[in-house]
Short mmCIF file of C-alpha atoms in Angstrom, two decimals:
data_model
loop_
_atom_site.label_atom_id
_atom_site.label_comp_id
_atom_site.label_asym_id
_atom_site.label_seq_id
_atom_site.Cartn_x
_atom_site.Cartn_y
_atom_site.Cartn_z
CA MET A 1 119.41 48.19 62.42
CA ARG A 2 120.03 45.01 60.80
CA ILE A 3 117.91 42.39 59.46
CA PHE A 4 119.19 39.07 57.91
CA PRO A 5 117.19 36.37 56.15
CA VAL A 6 119.73 33.42 56.88
CA SER A 7 119.31 32.27 53.15
CA THR A 8 121.22 35.61 52.35
CA GLN A 9 123.87 34.63 54.39
CA LEU A 10 124.09 31.27 52.34
CA GLY A 11 123.87 32.82 49.07
CA ARG A 12 120.14 32.32 48.50
CA PRO A 13 117.30 34.67 48.53
CA LEU A 14 114.62 34.76 51.34
CA ALA A 15 111.99 33.78 48.90
CA ALA A 16 113.51 30.44 48.24
CA LEU A 17 113.55 29.44 52.23
CA GLY A 18 110.79 27.21 52.07
CA LEU A 19 111.60 25.69 48.30
CA LEU A 20 115.31 24.44 48.49
CA ALA A 21 115.96 21.22 49.60
CA MET A 22 119.13 20.75 52.11
CA ILE A 23 121.42 18.09 52.52
CA ILE A 24 121.15 15.93 55.62
CA PRO A 25 124.65 14.80 56.67
CA THR A 26 125.42 11.07 57.60
CA MET A 27 126.06 11.09 61.15
CA GLY A 28 128.14 8.22 61.84
CA THR A 29 126.34 5.79 60.46
CA GLY A 30 128.57 4.75 57.46
CA CYS A 31 125.67 5.12 54.63
CA SER A 32 124.47 7.65 52.42
CA GLY A 33 120.63 7.15 51.26
CA ASN A 34 117.29 7.10 52.31
CA ASN A 35 117.22 3.97 53.64
CA VAL A 36 118.15 4.60 57.10
CA GLU A 37 116.53 2.68 60.13
CA ARG A 38 114.85 5.62 62.39
CA PRO A 39 115.50 5.64 65.95
CA ASP A 40 113.10 4.88 68.61
CA ALA A 41 111.19 7.67 69.60
CA SER A 42 112.13 7.88 73.00
CA GLN A 43 115.60 8.30 71.86
CA ILE A 44 115.17 11.25 69.86
CA ALA A 45 116.22 14.43 71.73
CA GLN A 46 113.24 16.93 72.96
CA GLY A 47 115.29 19.80 72.75
CA PRO A 48 114.98 22.81 74.93
CA TYR A 49 111.56 23.81 76.34
CA VAL A 50 109.88 26.42 74.57
CA ALA A 51 107.42 28.95 76.42
CA GLY A 52 103.91 29.19 75.06
CA ALA A 53 102.62 32.12 73.23
CA ARG A 54 101.89 35.42 74.91
CA GLU A 55 98.26 36.92 75.01
CA GLY A 56 97.90 39.34 72.24
CA VAL A 57 101.39 39.23 71.09
CA TYR A 58 102.01 38.95 67.29
CA LEU A 59 104.98 38.96 64.94
CA ARG A 60 105.10 41.90 62.67
CA ALA A 61 105.14 41.61 58.87
CA SER A 62 108.15 43.89 58.37
CA PHE A 63 110.98 44.72 60.95
CA ASP A 64 111.98 48.10 61.17
CA SER A 65 113.47 50.68 63.72
CA ASP A 66 110.33 53.01 64.26
CA PRO A 67 106.61 51.46 64.24
CA SER A 68 105.20 54.54 66.63
CA MET A 69 102.48 55.46 63.72
CA TYR A 70 100.70 52.27 64.15
CA ILE A 71 100.26 53.05 68.35
CA GLY A 72 96.80 53.87 69.28
CA ARG A 73 95.39 51.97 65.91
CA PHE A 74 92.26 50.05 66.49
CA ILE A 75 91.85 46.51 65.58
CA SER A 76 88.20 45.45 64.56
CA PRO A 77 86.35 42.67 66.59
CA GLY A 78 85.73 41.48 62.97
CA VAL A 79 89.51 40.48 62.73
CA ALA A 80 89.96 36.82 63.59
CA SER A 81 92.61 36.43 65.81
CA ASP A 82 94.78 34.55 63.55
CA GLU A 83 94.52 37.41 60.86
CA ILE A 84 95.78 40.22 63.21
CA ASP A 85 98.81 42.35 62.13
CA GLU A 86 99.47 45.99 62.51
CA ASN A 87 98.60 46.89 59.02
CA ARG A 88 94.71 46.02 59.95
CA GLY A 89 94.74 48.81 62.37
CA VAL A 90 92.71 51.82 61.79
CA GLN A 91 93.22 55.13 63.28
CA THR A 92 89.87 56.69 64.86
CA SER A 93 89.07 60.08 66.65
CA CYS A 94 89.73 58.62 69.92
CA SER A 95 93.29 57.64 68.74
CA GLN A 96 94.55 61.18 69.36
CA TYR A 97 94.28 60.19 73.28
CA ILE A 98 96.86 57.25 73.15
CA THR A 99 100.39 58.72 72.68
CA TYR A 100 103.29 56.50 73.78
CA ARG A 101 106.85 56.09 75.53
CA GLU A 102 110.05 54.28 74.78
CA VAL A 103 111.04 52.32 77.92
CA ASN A 104 114.12 50.08 78.21
CA ALA A 105 113.55 46.38 78.51
CA ALA A 106 115.43 43.21 79.09
CA GLY A 107 115.20 39.57 79.15
CA GLN A 108 116.29 36.56 77.23
CA PHE A 109 113.21 34.38 75.73
CA ASP A 110 112.40 31.51 73.66
CA GLU A 111 108.67 31.25 72.72
CA TYR A 112 106.03 30.41 70.27
CA TYR A 113 104.43 33.53 68.35
CA GLN A 114 101.47 33.95 66.84
CA SER A 115 101.59 35.42 63.14
CA SER A 116 98.87 35.77 60.58
CA THR A 117 99.02 33.96 57.10
CA SER A 118 99.72 37.27 55.47
CA VAL A 119 102.98 38.17 57.99
CA LYS A 120 104.17 34.57 56.89
CA ALA A 121 103.83 35.09 53.75
CA SER A 122 105.39 38.87 53.77
CA LEU A 123 108.66 37.06 55.88
CA GLY A 124 108.69 34.46 53.23
CA LEU A 125 107.55 31.73 55.46
CA GLN A 126 105.84 28.67 54.16
CA PRO A 127 102.18 27.34 55.79
CA PRO A 128 102.21 24.71 58.53
CA ALA A 129 103.27 21.42 56.63
CA ILE A 130 101.36 19.39 59.33
CA SER A 131 98.39 19.53 61.67
CA GLY A 132 98.55 20.00 65.35
CA ALA A 133 101.43 22.31 65.33
CA PRO A 134 102.47 23.20 68.71
CA SER A 135 100.79 25.75 70.76
CA GLY A 136 103.04 26.09 74.04
CA GLN A 137 99.86 25.26 76.19
CA ALA A 138 98.45 28.94 75.35
CA SER A 139 94.76 29.00 73.93
CA VAL A 140 95.54 31.20 70.88
CA GLY A 141 93.14 29.84 68.43
CA ASN A 142 93.92 28.19 65.00
CA GLU A 143 97.31 26.46 64.99
CA ARG A 144 98.11 28.44 62.02
CA THR A 145 99.16 31.46 64.46
CA THR A 146 101.53 29.05 66.37
CA ASN A 147 103.86 27.36 64.00
CA VAL A 148 106.45 30.09 64.22
CA ARG A 149 109.39 30.22 67.06
CA VAL A 150 111.23 33.14 68.19
CA ARG A 151 114.60 33.19 70.49
CA TYR A 152 115.45 36.60 71.44
CA ASN A 153 117.05 39.17 73.62
CA LEU A 154 114.45 42.08 74.57
CA THR A 155 115.94 45.50 74.48
CA LYS A 156 113.24 48.09 74.52
CA LYS A 157 109.80 48.88 74.07
CA ILE A 158 107.43 51.50 72.75
CA VAL A 159 104.40 51.59 75.04
CA ALA A 160 101.13 53.22 74.77
CA HIS A 161 100.17 55.91 76.89
CA ILE A 162 96.69 57.38 77.76
CA GLU A 163 97.53 60.54 79.97
CA ASP A 164 93.63 61.75 80.14
CA PHE A 165 91.52 58.77 80.85
CA ASP A 166 88.46 60.87 81.31
CA ALA A 167 88.84 62.35 77.87
CA TYR A 168 89.36 59.12 76.26
CA ASN A 169 86.66 57.33 77.78
CA SER A 170 84.21 60.23 77.06
CA CYS A 171 85.41 60.02 73.29
CA CYS A 172 84.90 56.36 73.38
CA GLU A 173 81.21 56.60 74.66
CA SER A 174 80.16 59.43 72.25
CA ALA A 175 81.99 57.79 69.21
CA ALA A 176 79.93 54.67 68.31
CA GLY A 177 82.38 51.85 67.31
CA ALA A 178 85.51 54.35 67.64
CA CYS A 179 87.08 52.00 70.48
CA SER A 180 85.55 48.70 69.52
CA GLY A 181 87.67 45.76 69.94
CA LYS A 182 91.45 46.05 70.80
CA TYR A 183 94.11 48.69 69.93
CA ILE A 184 98.03 48.51 69.37
CA GLY A 185 99.35 49.23 72.56
CA GLU A 186 103.17 48.04 72.54
CA PHE A 187 106.06 47.14 69.99
CA TRP A 188 108.84 45.18 71.23
CA ALA A 189 112.67 45.77 69.98
CA GLY A 190 115.48 43.30 70.39
CA GLU A 191 117.89 40.92 68.30
CA GLY A 192 117.17 37.04 67.63
CA THR A 193 116.33 34.27 65.44
CA LEU A 194 113.21 33.39 64.04
CA PHE A 195 112.32 29.60 63.49
CA GLN A 196 109.62 27.80 61.26
CA ASN A 197 108.23 24.54 62.51
CA THR A 198 108.94 21.75 60.02
CA GLY A 199 107.70 18.59 61.69
CA ARG A 200 107.79 16.50 64.90
CA ALA A 201 111.37 15.41 66.19
CA THR A 202 110.36 11.89 65.78
CA ASP A 203 109.67 12.26 62.17
CA VAL A 204 113.57 13.43 61.70
CA SER A 205 116.10 11.14 60.05
CA VAL A 206 119.21 11.38 62.15
CA GLY A 207 121.45 9.75 59.54
CA GLY A 208 121.80 9.30 55.92
CA GLN A 209 120.61 11.76 52.75
CA GLY A 210 117.13 13.26 51.93
CA GLY A 211 114.84 12.91 55.00
CA PRO A 212 110.99 13.49 55.22
CA ASP A 213 109.62 15.66 52.76
CA LEU A 214 107.21 18.27 54.18
CA GLY A 215 105.53 20.65 51.75
CA GLY A 216 108.27 20.21 49.02
CA THR A 217 110.98 20.79 51.90
CA ALA A 218 113.54 18.41 52.95
CA TYR A 219 115.68 19.29 56.27
CA GLN A 220 118.79 18.60 58.25
CA ILE A 221 119.45 18.34 61.86
CA GLY A 222 122.63 20.88 62.37
CA GLY A 223 122.95 23.67 60.44
CA ASP A 224 119.64 25.38 59.96
CA VAL A 225 117.68 22.96 61.61
CA GLU A 226 117.33 22.18 65.24
CA VAL A 227 115.05 20.05 67.68
CA ALA A 228 113.15 22.08 70.30
CA ASP A 229 110.27 21.01 72.23
CA GLY A 230 109.99 17.79 70.43
CA TRP A 231 109.72 19.48 67.21
CA ALA A 232 112.07 20.28 64.39
CA TRP A 233 112.54 23.87 63.41
CA ARG A 234 114.44 25.36 60.43
CA ARG A 235 116.11 28.87 61.07
CA ALA A 236 114.43 31.33 58.71
CA ILE A 237 115.58 35.04 59.98
CA THR A 238 117.87 36.60 62.07
CA PHE A 239 117.11 40.05 63.13
CA ASP A 240 119.45 42.75 65.34
CA ASP A 241 118.24 46.18 66.66
CA VAL A 242 114.56 46.30 65.29
CA TYR A 243 110.97 46.44 66.47
CA PHE A 244 109.89 42.69 65.71
CA ALA A 245 106.66 42.31 67.61
CA PHE A 246 103.60 44.08 68.92
CA ARG A 247 100.83 43.52 71.39
CA VAL A 248 97.10 44.40 71.01
CA VAL A 249 95.32 45.39 74.33
CA ASP A 250 91.76 45.65 75.23
CA ALA A 251 90.09 48.85 74.16
CA GLU A 252 87.81 49.27 76.80
CA ILE A 253 90.35 50.89 79.51
CA SER A 254 88.87 52.01 82.51
CA GLY A 255 92.33 53.39 84.27
CA CYS A 256 93.86 50.65 86.18
CA ALA A 257 91.46 48.97 87.89
CA TRP A 258 93.30 45.60 87.60
CA ILE A 259 95.18 46.87 90.50
CA ASP A 260 92.66 46.21 92.85
CA ARG A 261 90.78 43.24 90.98
CA PRO A 262 93.58 41.42 88.82
CA PRO A 263 91.88 39.19 86.06
CA GLN A 264 91.33 35.56 85.96
CA SER A 265 92.49 33.03 83.83
CA ASP A 266 92.33 29.33 83.34
CA GLU A 267 95.94 29.50 82.05
CA GLY A 268 97.72 30.98 84.77
CA GLN A 269 98.07 33.19 87.43
CA TYR A 270 98.14 37.21 87.67
CA PHE A 271 100.10 39.39 90.25
CA VAL A 272 100.37 42.80 90.68
CA GLY A 273 103.65 44.10 91.04
CA ILE A 274 104.27 47.70 92.67
CA SER A 275 107.92 49.34 93.04
CA PRO A 276 108.96 51.60 95.81
CA PRO A 277 110.01 55.05 94.94
CA ALA A 278 112.55 55.43 92.08
CA ALA A 279 114.40 58.07 90.53
CA THR A 280 113.15 57.25 87.00
CA GLU A 281 109.95 55.79 85.15
CA ASP A 282 112.24 53.03 84.03
CA ILE A 283 113.78 51.94 86.86
CA ALA A 284 110.52 51.99 88.71
CA ARG A 285 109.05 49.48 86.14
CA THR A 286 111.98 47.37 86.69
CA MET A 287 111.40 47.19 90.06
CA ALA A 288 107.55 46.66 89.72
CA MET A 289 108.60 43.64 87.81
CA ARG A 290 110.89 42.67 90.59
CA ASN A 291 108.12 42.70 93.27
CA ALA A 292 106.11 40.63 90.81
CA ARG A 293 108.70 37.94 90.64
CA THR A 294 109.06 37.97 94.17
CA GLN A 295 105.43 37.32 94.54
CA VAL A 296 105.53 34.25 92.28
CA VAL A 297 108.36 32.63 94.12
CA GLN A 298 106.22 33.14 97.48
CA TYR A 299 103.54 31.59 95.75
CA LEU A 300 105.43 28.83 94.26
CA GLY A 301 107.16 28.16 97.59
CA GLU A 302 104.03 28.01 99.89
CA ALA A 303 102.66 25.73 97.44
CA ILE A 304 105.70 23.40 97.79
CA VAL A 305 105.70 23.57 101.58
CA SER A 306 101.99 22.64 101.64
CA GLU A 307 102.56 19.24 99.87
CA SER A 308 104.61 17.53 102.58
CA LEU A 309 105.69 18.09 106.19
CA SER A 310 109.50 17.07 105.08
CA ARG A 311 109.42 20.26 102.91
CA ALA A 312 108.05 22.71 105.80
CA ASN A 313 111.94 23.73 106.33
CA LEU A 314 111.68 25.74 102.98
CA GLN A 315 109.33 28.34 104.82
CA GLY A 316 111.99 29.93 106.82
CA TYR A 317 113.91 31.10 103.53
CA LEU A 318 110.77 32.43 101.92
CA ASP A 319 110.98 34.97 104.59
CA ASP A 320 114.53 36.14 103.60
CA GLU A 321 114.16 38.77 101.47
CA THR A 322 117.52 38.55 99.77
CA VAL A 323 117.25 34.72 98.95
CA VAL A 324 113.76 35.38 97.57
CA ALA A 325 114.99 38.18 95.42
CA THR A 326 117.79 35.93 93.73
CA ALA A 327 115.42 33.15 93.41
CA ALA A 328 113.02 35.58 91.76
CA GLU A 329 115.71 36.74 89.13
CA GLY A 330 116.31 32.98 88.31
CA ILE A 331 112.44 32.80 86.84
CA ALA A 332 112.55 36.21 85.40
CA SER A 333 112.10 34.70 81.86
CA ARG A 334 108.73 32.68 82.99
CA VAL A 335 106.70 35.59 84.65
CA LYS A 336 105.54 37.87 81.64
CA ASP A 337 104.72 41.69 82.06
CA GLU A 338 100.89 42.26 80.91
CA ARG A 339 100.43 45.91 81.04
CA TYR A 340 101.43 48.87 83.19
CA CYS A 341 99.74 51.62 84.64
CA PRO A 342 101.15 55.30 84.35
CA ALA A 343 103.70 55.82 86.96
CA GLU A 344 102.80 57.74 89.56
CA SER A 345 104.88 60.94 90.49
CA VAL A 346 105.75 61.52 94.33
CA ASP A 347 107.62 64.88 95.66
CA SER A 348 110.58 64.34 97.66
CA PRO A 349 113.18 66.33 99.40
CA GLU A 350 115.74 64.78 96.65
CA GLY A 351 113.23 65.92 93.99
CA PRO A 352 110.38 63.95 92.21
CA THR A 353 110.14 59.86 92.11
CA TYR A 354 108.08 57.63 90.42
CA ILE A 355 106.07 54.51 91.56
CA ALA A 356 105.16 51.90 88.94
CA ARG A 357 102.45 49.12 88.87
CA VAL A 358 102.62 46.37 86.66
CA LEU A 359 100.11 43.46 85.89
CA ALA A 360 102.21 40.15 85.64
CA PHE A 361 101.20 36.96 84.36
CA PHE A 362 102.68 33.39 85.48
CA PRO A 363 101.53 30.63 83.18
CA TYR A 364 100.61 27.34 84.69
CA SER A 365 102.90 25.57 82.04
CA GLU A 366 105.62 26.87 83.44
CA GLU A 367 105.03 26.08 87.28
CA GLU A 368 106.97 22.84 87.32
CA LYS A 369 109.99 24.19 86.02
CA ALA A 370 110.00 27.16 88.02
CA ARG A 371 109.57 25.32 91.14
CA ARG A 372 112.64 23.19 90.57
CA GLU A 373 114.44 26.41 89.65
CA MET A 374 113.51 28.23 92.63
CA VAL A 375 114.34 25.64 94.95
CA GLU A 376 117.74 24.78 93.21
CA SER A 377 118.46 28.88 93.55
CA ILE A 378 117.80 28.66 97.26
CA ALA A 379 119.87 25.68 97.57
CA GLU A 380 122.99 26.98 96.10
CA GLN A 381 122.63 30.42 98.22
CA THR A 382 122.23 28.47 101.52
CA GLY A 383 124.10 24.99 101.19
CA ASP A 384 121.33 23.35 103.23
CA GLU A 385 121.36 19.74 102.34
CA GLU A 386 117.50 19.23 103.45
CA ILE A 387 116.82 21.86 100.54
CA LYS A 388 118.88 20.11 98.00
CA ALA A 389 116.83 17.01 98.70
CA ILE A 390 113.67 18.91 97.82
CA GLU A 391 115.63 19.98 94.73
CA ASP A 392 116.16 16.38 93.77
CA GLU A 393 112.50 15.33 94.48
CA LEU A 394 111.47 18.16 92.34
CA ALA A 395 113.92 17.29 89.37
CA GLU A 396 112.72 13.76 89.51
CA GLU A 397 108.90 14.68 89.72
CA GLU A 398 109.91 16.96 86.46
CA ASP A 399 111.72 14.08 84.68
CA THR A 400 108.64 11.67 84.99
CA THR A 401 106.57 14.04 83.73
CA SER A 402 108.61 14.86 80.51
CA GLU A 403 109.29 10.86 79.82
CA GLU A 404 105.16 10.52 80.23
CA SER A 405 105.13 13.58 77.78
CA ALA A 406 107.39 12.16 75.34
CA GLN A 407 105.86 8.44 75.40
CA ASP A 408 102.36 10.20 74.70
CA THR A 409 103.86 12.10 71.72
CA SER A 410 105.44 8.91 70.48
CA GLU A 411 102.20 6.89 70.52
CA ALA A 412 100.09 9.69 69.13
CA PRO A 413 98.91 8.50 65.37
CA ALA A 414 100.78 10.26 62.77
CA ASP A 415 98.69 13.06 61.22
CA ALA A 416 100.87 14.62 58.65
CA GLU A 417 99.17 15.91 55.77
CA GLU A 418 100.74 17.51 52.63
CA VAL A 419 100.33 21.31 51.78
CA GLU A 420 98.86 21.75 48.42
#
């Protein structure tokens, strides 16, 4: 278990992360001062795409190796969404019915994260220096919750488990307020880097010394600061093999009714993935997510085919299980698991097997990129020139959308404000 403030690596204490000025190196300009002409906004690199914050997932106040004591603690409805952290959870008489399991997980992600003001203070992060912080298309409330970005490799989860739903529901019905609001249902472990938003990429001086002052902090491109999604990000903390995030789920649980009635959302599409019988619960959960991602590929492919007769030849490849399965793995990071049903045990001549069901969510904000990646995968697998032509069309559409978005950003009025 290791967690490293970046400032410690540089010989500075974590508390000074937001207070020390950093030097902006000269980048081939031949000058050293603040009087450097800023490039046109359209010339500023937007950096890699960053996925929107997941619904109900929050950064922890402290990272450790065993947060299981918090599983099943309830978050009161009176706690604002931008002030949720695990320390606000309360154990009630019904928490006894919520146990947990540790499961393996995998995936590489780069996402915005929700985090309360108290969590930011605990981690030594400064309040956002500008208004309108990025939200990644997710409706997560006040922008104070979205100015933190995490790039990480997920390795395992602690997941809440209710074995006896009848007893749990009876407890909730008999004890007023015992199950109100939400409860802490998952903790996520892995290794990665936490970044703090420091301003728009278009506000970054790419040469000279100094740079814009945001809340008393000057910063550099390169070193501890990078550009992603059109914003400048300062590397704050690196972590390794610790539980760094948690998820809250609705307390009003009625089994797994979502299997037959998936929820609706204006932000994206839900899919229910079901595994074939598997030797272990972990394998079953993995296969259930693969099934959900396969459904997403079918969903995207059918939409592409319906747009033009010239794209109809894609349909044949959507019926090829091997091609679709490979394409589905290519968009794995864009399809997010929301919750799992308890694995169903099925007896077989070889011994017990397990069937898992997962509720997966695919954000509409990911659709354009996922469409191109899916078609690119099919083109590479098949060598079909007509599919390659579709890929080129989708790439042009994506580039056009990105240019329009960058233009809108550059034309937007500056709304920077100092933090007192």
